Tab-separated table of C-alpha atoms in Angstrom:
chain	number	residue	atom	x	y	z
A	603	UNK	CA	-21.099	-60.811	34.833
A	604	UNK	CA	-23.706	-58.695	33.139
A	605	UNK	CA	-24.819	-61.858	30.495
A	606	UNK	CA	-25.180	-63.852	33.724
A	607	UNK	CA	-27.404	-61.346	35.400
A	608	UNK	CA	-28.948	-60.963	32.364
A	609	UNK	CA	-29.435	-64.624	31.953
A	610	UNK	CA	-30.877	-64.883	35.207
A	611	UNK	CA	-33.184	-62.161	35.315
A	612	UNK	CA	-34.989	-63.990	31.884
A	613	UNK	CA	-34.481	-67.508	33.272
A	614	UNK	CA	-34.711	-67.604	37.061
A	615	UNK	CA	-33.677	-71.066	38.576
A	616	UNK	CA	-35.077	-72.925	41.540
A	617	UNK	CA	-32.278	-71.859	43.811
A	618	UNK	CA	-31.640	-68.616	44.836
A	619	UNK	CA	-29.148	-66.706	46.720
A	620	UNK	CA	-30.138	-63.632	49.258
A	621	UNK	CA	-28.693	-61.217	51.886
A	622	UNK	CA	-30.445	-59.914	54.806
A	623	UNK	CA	-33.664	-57.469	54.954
A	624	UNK	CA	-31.376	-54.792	55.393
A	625	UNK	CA	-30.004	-55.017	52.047
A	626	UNK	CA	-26.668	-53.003	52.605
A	627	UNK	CA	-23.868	-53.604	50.165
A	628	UNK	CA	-22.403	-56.938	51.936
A	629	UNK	CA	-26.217	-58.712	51.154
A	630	UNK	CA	-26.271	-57.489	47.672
A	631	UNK	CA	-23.023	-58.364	46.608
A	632	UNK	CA	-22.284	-61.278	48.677
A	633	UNK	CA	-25.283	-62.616	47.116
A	634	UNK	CA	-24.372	-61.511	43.772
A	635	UNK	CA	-20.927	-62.641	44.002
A	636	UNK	CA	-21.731	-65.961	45.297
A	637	UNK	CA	-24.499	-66.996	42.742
A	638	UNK	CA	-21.899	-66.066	39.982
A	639	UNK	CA	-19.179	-67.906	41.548
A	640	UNK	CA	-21.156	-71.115	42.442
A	641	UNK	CA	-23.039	-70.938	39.057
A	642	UNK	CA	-19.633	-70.263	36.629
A	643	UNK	CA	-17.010	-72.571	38.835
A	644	UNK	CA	-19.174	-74.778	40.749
A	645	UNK	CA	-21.420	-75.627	37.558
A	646	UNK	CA	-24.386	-75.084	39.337
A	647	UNK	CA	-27.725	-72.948	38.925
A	648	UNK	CA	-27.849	-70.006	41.253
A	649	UNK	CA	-29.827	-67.444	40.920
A	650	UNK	CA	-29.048	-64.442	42.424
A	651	UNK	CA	-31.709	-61.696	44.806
A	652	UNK	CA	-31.645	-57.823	45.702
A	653	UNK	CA	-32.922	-58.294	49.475
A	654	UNK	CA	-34.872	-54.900	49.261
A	655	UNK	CA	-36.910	-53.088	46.376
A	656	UNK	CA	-35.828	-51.710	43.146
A	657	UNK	CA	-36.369	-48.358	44.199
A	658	UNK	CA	-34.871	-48.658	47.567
A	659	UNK	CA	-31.516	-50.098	45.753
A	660	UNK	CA	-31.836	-46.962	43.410
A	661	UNK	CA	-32.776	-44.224	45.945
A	662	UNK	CA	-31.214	-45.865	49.103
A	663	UNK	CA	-27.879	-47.464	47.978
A	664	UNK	CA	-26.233	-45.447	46.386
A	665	UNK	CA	-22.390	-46.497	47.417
A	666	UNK	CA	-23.648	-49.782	45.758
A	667	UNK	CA	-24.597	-48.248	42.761
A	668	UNK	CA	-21.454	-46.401	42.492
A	669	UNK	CA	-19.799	-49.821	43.522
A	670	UNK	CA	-21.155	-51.158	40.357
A	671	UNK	CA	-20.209	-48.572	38.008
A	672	UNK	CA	-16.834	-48.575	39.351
A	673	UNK	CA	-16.883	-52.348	38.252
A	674	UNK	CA	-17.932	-51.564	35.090
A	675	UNK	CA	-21.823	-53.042	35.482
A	676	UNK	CA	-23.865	-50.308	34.053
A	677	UNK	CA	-27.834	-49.514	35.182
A	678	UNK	CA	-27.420	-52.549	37.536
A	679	UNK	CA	-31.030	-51.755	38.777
A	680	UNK	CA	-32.499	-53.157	35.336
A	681	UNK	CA	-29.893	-56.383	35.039
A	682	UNK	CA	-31.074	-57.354	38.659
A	683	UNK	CA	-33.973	-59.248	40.540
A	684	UNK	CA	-35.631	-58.188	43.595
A	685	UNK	CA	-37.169	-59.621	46.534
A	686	UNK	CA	-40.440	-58.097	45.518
A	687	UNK	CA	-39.929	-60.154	41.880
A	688	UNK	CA	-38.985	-63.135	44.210
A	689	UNK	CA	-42.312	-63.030	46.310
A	690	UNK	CA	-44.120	-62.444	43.168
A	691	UNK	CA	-42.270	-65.615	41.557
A	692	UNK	CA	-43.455	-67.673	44.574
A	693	UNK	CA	-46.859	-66.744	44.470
A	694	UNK	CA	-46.788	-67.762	41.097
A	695	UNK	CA	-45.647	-71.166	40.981
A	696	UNK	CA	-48.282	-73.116	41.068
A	697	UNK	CA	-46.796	-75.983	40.751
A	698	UNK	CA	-45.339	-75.381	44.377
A	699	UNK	CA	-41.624	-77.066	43.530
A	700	UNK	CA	-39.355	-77.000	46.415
A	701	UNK	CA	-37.258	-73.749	45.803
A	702	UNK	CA	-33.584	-74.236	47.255
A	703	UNK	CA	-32.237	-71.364	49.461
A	704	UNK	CA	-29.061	-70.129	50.353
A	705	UNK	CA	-28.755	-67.497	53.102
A	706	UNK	CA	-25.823	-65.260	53.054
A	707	UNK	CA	-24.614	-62.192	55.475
A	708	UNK	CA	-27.467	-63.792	57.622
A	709	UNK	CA	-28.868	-67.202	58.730
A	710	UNK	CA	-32.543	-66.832	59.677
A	711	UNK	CA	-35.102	-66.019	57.111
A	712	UNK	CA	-36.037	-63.051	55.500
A	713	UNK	CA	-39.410	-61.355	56.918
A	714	UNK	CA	-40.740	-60.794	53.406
A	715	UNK	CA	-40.429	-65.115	52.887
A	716	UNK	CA	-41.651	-66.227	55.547
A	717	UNK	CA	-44.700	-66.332	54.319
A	718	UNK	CA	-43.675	-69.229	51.939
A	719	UNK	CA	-41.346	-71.052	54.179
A	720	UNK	CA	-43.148	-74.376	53.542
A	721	UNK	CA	-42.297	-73.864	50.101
A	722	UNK	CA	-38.541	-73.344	51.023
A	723	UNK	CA	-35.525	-75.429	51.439
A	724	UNK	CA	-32.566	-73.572	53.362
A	725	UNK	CA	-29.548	-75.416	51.992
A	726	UNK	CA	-26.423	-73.260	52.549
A	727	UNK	CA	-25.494	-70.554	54.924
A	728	UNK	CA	-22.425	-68.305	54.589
A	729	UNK	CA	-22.624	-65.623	57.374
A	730	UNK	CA	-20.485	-63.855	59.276
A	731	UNK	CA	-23.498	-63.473	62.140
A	732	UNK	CA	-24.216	-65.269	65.619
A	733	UNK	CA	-25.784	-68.617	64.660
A	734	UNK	CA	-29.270	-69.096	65.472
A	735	UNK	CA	-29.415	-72.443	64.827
A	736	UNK	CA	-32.307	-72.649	62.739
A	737	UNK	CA	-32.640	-74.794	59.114
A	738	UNK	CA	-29.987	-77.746	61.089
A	739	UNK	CA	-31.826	-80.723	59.072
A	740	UNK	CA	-31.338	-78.673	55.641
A	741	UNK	CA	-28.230	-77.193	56.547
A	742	UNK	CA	-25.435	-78.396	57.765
A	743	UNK	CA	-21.597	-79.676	57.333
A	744	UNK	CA	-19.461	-77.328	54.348
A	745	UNK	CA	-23.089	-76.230	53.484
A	746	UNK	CA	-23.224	-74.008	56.921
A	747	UNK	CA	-20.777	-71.382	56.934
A	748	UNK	CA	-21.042	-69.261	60.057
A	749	UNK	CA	-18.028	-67.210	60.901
A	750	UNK	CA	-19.097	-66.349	64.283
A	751	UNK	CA	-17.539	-67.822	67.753
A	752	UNK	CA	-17.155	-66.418	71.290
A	753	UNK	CA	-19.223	-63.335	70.798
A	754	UNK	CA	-17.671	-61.740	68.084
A	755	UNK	CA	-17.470	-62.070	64.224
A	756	UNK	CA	-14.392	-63.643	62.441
A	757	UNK	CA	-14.438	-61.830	59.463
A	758	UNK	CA	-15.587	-58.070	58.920
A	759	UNK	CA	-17.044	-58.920	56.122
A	760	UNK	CA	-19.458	-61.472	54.257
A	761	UNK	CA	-17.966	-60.735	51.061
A	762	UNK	CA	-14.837	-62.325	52.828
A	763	UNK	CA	-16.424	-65.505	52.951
A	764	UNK	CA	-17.177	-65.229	49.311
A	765	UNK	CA	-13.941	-64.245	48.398
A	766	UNK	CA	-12.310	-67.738	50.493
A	767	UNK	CA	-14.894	-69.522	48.593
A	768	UNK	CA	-13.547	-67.998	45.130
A	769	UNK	CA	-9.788	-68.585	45.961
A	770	UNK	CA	-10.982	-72.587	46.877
A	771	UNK	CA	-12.540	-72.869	43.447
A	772	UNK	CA	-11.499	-70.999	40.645
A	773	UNK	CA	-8.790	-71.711	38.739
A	774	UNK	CA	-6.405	-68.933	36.853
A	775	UNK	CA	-7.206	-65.272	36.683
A	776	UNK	CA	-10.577	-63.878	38.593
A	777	UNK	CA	-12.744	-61.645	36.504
A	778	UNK	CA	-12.250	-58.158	37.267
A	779	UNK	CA	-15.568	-57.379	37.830
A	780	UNK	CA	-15.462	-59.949	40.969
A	781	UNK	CA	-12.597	-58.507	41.927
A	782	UNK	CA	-13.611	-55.008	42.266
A	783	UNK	CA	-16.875	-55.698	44.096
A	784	UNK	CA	-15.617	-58.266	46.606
A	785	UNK	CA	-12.550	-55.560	47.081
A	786	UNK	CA	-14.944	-52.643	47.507
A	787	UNK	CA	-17.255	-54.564	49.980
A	788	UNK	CA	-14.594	-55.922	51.993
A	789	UNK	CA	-12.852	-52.141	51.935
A	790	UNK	CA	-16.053	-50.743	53.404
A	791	UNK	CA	-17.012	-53.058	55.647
A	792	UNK	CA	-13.471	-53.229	57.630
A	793	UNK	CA	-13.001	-49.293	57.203
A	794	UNK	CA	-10.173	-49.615	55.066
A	795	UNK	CA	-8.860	-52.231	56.884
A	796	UNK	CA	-7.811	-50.545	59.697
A	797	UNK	CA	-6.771	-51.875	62.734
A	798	UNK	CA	-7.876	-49.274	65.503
A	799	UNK	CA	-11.661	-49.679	64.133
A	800	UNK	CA	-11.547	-53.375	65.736
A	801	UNK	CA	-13.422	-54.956	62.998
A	802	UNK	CA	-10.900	-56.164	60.303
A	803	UNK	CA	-8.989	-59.254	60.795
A	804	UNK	CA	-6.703	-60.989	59.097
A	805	UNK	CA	-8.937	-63.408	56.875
A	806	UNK	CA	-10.047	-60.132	55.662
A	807	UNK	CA	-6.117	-58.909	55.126
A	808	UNK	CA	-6.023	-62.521	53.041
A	809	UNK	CA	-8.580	-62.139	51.051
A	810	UNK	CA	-7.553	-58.080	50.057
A	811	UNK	CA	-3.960	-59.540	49.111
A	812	UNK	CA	-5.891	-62.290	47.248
A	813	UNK	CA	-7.823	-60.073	45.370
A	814	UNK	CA	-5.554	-58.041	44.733
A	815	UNK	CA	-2.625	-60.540	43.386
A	816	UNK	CA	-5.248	-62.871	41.196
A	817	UNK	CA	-7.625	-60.788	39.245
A	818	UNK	CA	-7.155	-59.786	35.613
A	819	UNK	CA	-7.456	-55.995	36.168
A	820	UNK	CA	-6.363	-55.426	32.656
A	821	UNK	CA	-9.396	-56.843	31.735
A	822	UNK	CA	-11.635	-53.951	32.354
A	823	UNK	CA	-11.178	-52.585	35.743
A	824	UNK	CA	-8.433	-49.989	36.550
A	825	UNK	CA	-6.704	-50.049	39.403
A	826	UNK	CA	-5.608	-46.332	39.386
A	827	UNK	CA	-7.766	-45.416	42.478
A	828	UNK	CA	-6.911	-48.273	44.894
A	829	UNK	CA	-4.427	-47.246	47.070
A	830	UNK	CA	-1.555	-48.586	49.045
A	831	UNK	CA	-0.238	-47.210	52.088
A	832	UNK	CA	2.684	-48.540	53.997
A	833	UNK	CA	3.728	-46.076	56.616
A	834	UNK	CA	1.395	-47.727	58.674
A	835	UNK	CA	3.457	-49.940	61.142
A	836	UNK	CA	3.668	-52.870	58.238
A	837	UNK	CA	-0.396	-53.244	58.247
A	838	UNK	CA	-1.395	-51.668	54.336
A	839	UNK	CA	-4.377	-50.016	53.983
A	840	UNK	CA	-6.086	-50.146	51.100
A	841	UNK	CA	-9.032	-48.108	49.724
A	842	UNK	CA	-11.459	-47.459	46.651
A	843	UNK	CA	-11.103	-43.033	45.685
A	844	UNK	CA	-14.497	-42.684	44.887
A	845	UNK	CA	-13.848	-38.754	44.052
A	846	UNK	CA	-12.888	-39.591	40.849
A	847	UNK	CA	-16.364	-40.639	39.832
């Protein structure tokens, strides 16, 4: 993971991958995970985007950060691209190339883009989000992932998504560094996954048990502070100690 980031960050491509202006840790790593996936299994050229500022990731996130360390990505801030680098990357191109999109943990355009939406080709969505309907001539068929129907989300989680994509497409043992980000995300968005919150369902138990079963955690990531519970009526909980870092 960090040689692709690296990689990236000195050789943007022409298609990137971003989360919502909000820039909690579902955007950042859904977006993170997704470019890696798409780019090392897929065999295509994703690059990935921070939806907010290098000092808002630094000074506002910092259960990403920790996220990060956990999954054994040190000073992620410096290995990472911004939307402010983005913007400035737009500005720049003079040659005004169409610059492929994908949208995930939201399906209507950043605010900070907008600005250069002629410039921009929305080709894939993967949100978890009440569709807007917007982008339908760029967008559309396996390319529009919205898991969203009768008022209510189908997965806690956008990272769930991305971890469904991963099981579709990679073959053998999932880097641990996936692994533990996906995991965390999908941890903290569905509160552990626990049933009285009302947000975790069971694509979300899936992709946990997934996660959990296929990744190489000898390869770098312990798994001495996930934890199983099963007094809990059958439904296991699982969840990241953070008090150990």
């Amino acid at each position: 993971m960090e040689s692709f980031l690296s990689e990236r960050k000195s050789n943007p491509t022409n298609h990137f991958v971003i989360g919502n202006d909000a820039g909690d840790a579902d955007s950042i790593v859904s977006a993170i995970s997704l470019a890696f996936i798409e780019s090392v299994y897929e065999d295509r050229s994703i690059t990935p985007i921070v939806s907010i500022s290098k000092e808002s990731f630094i000074h506002e996130r910092p259960e990403v950060n920790l996220l990060f360390t956990y999954a054994g990505i040190q000073f992620a801030s410096d290995m990472l691209l911004f939307v402010n680098d983005m913007t400035s990357m737009l500005r720049e191109d003079k040659a005004k190339q169409r610059v492929n999109i994908t949208l995930v943990d939201q399906n209507t355009l950043n605010h900070r883009l907008k600005a250069f939406a002629d410039d921009l080709a929305i080709v894939e969505i993967v949100d978890h989000h009440k569709d807007m309907g917007k982008f339908q001539k760029t967008c559309f068929g396996n390319d529009r992932t919205v898991a969203f129907s009768r008022s209510r989300a189908l997965v806690a989680s956008a990272c769930t998504l991305v971890a469904e994509r991963l099981k579709r497409v990679a073959s053998g043992r999932y880097p641990s560094v996936i692994g533990a980000l996906l995991l965390g995300v999908i941890l903290m968005d569905s509160v552990n996954l626990d049933q009285s919150i009302g947000k975790v369902t069971q694509r979300d138990r899936d992709a946990v048990t997934d996660i959990l079963s296929k990744t190489d955690w000898e390869e770098g990531v312990p798994l001495s502070n996930i934890y199983i519970n099963a007094e809990d009526g059958g439904n296991n909980h699982y969840y990241v100690d953070t008090k150990a870092y």
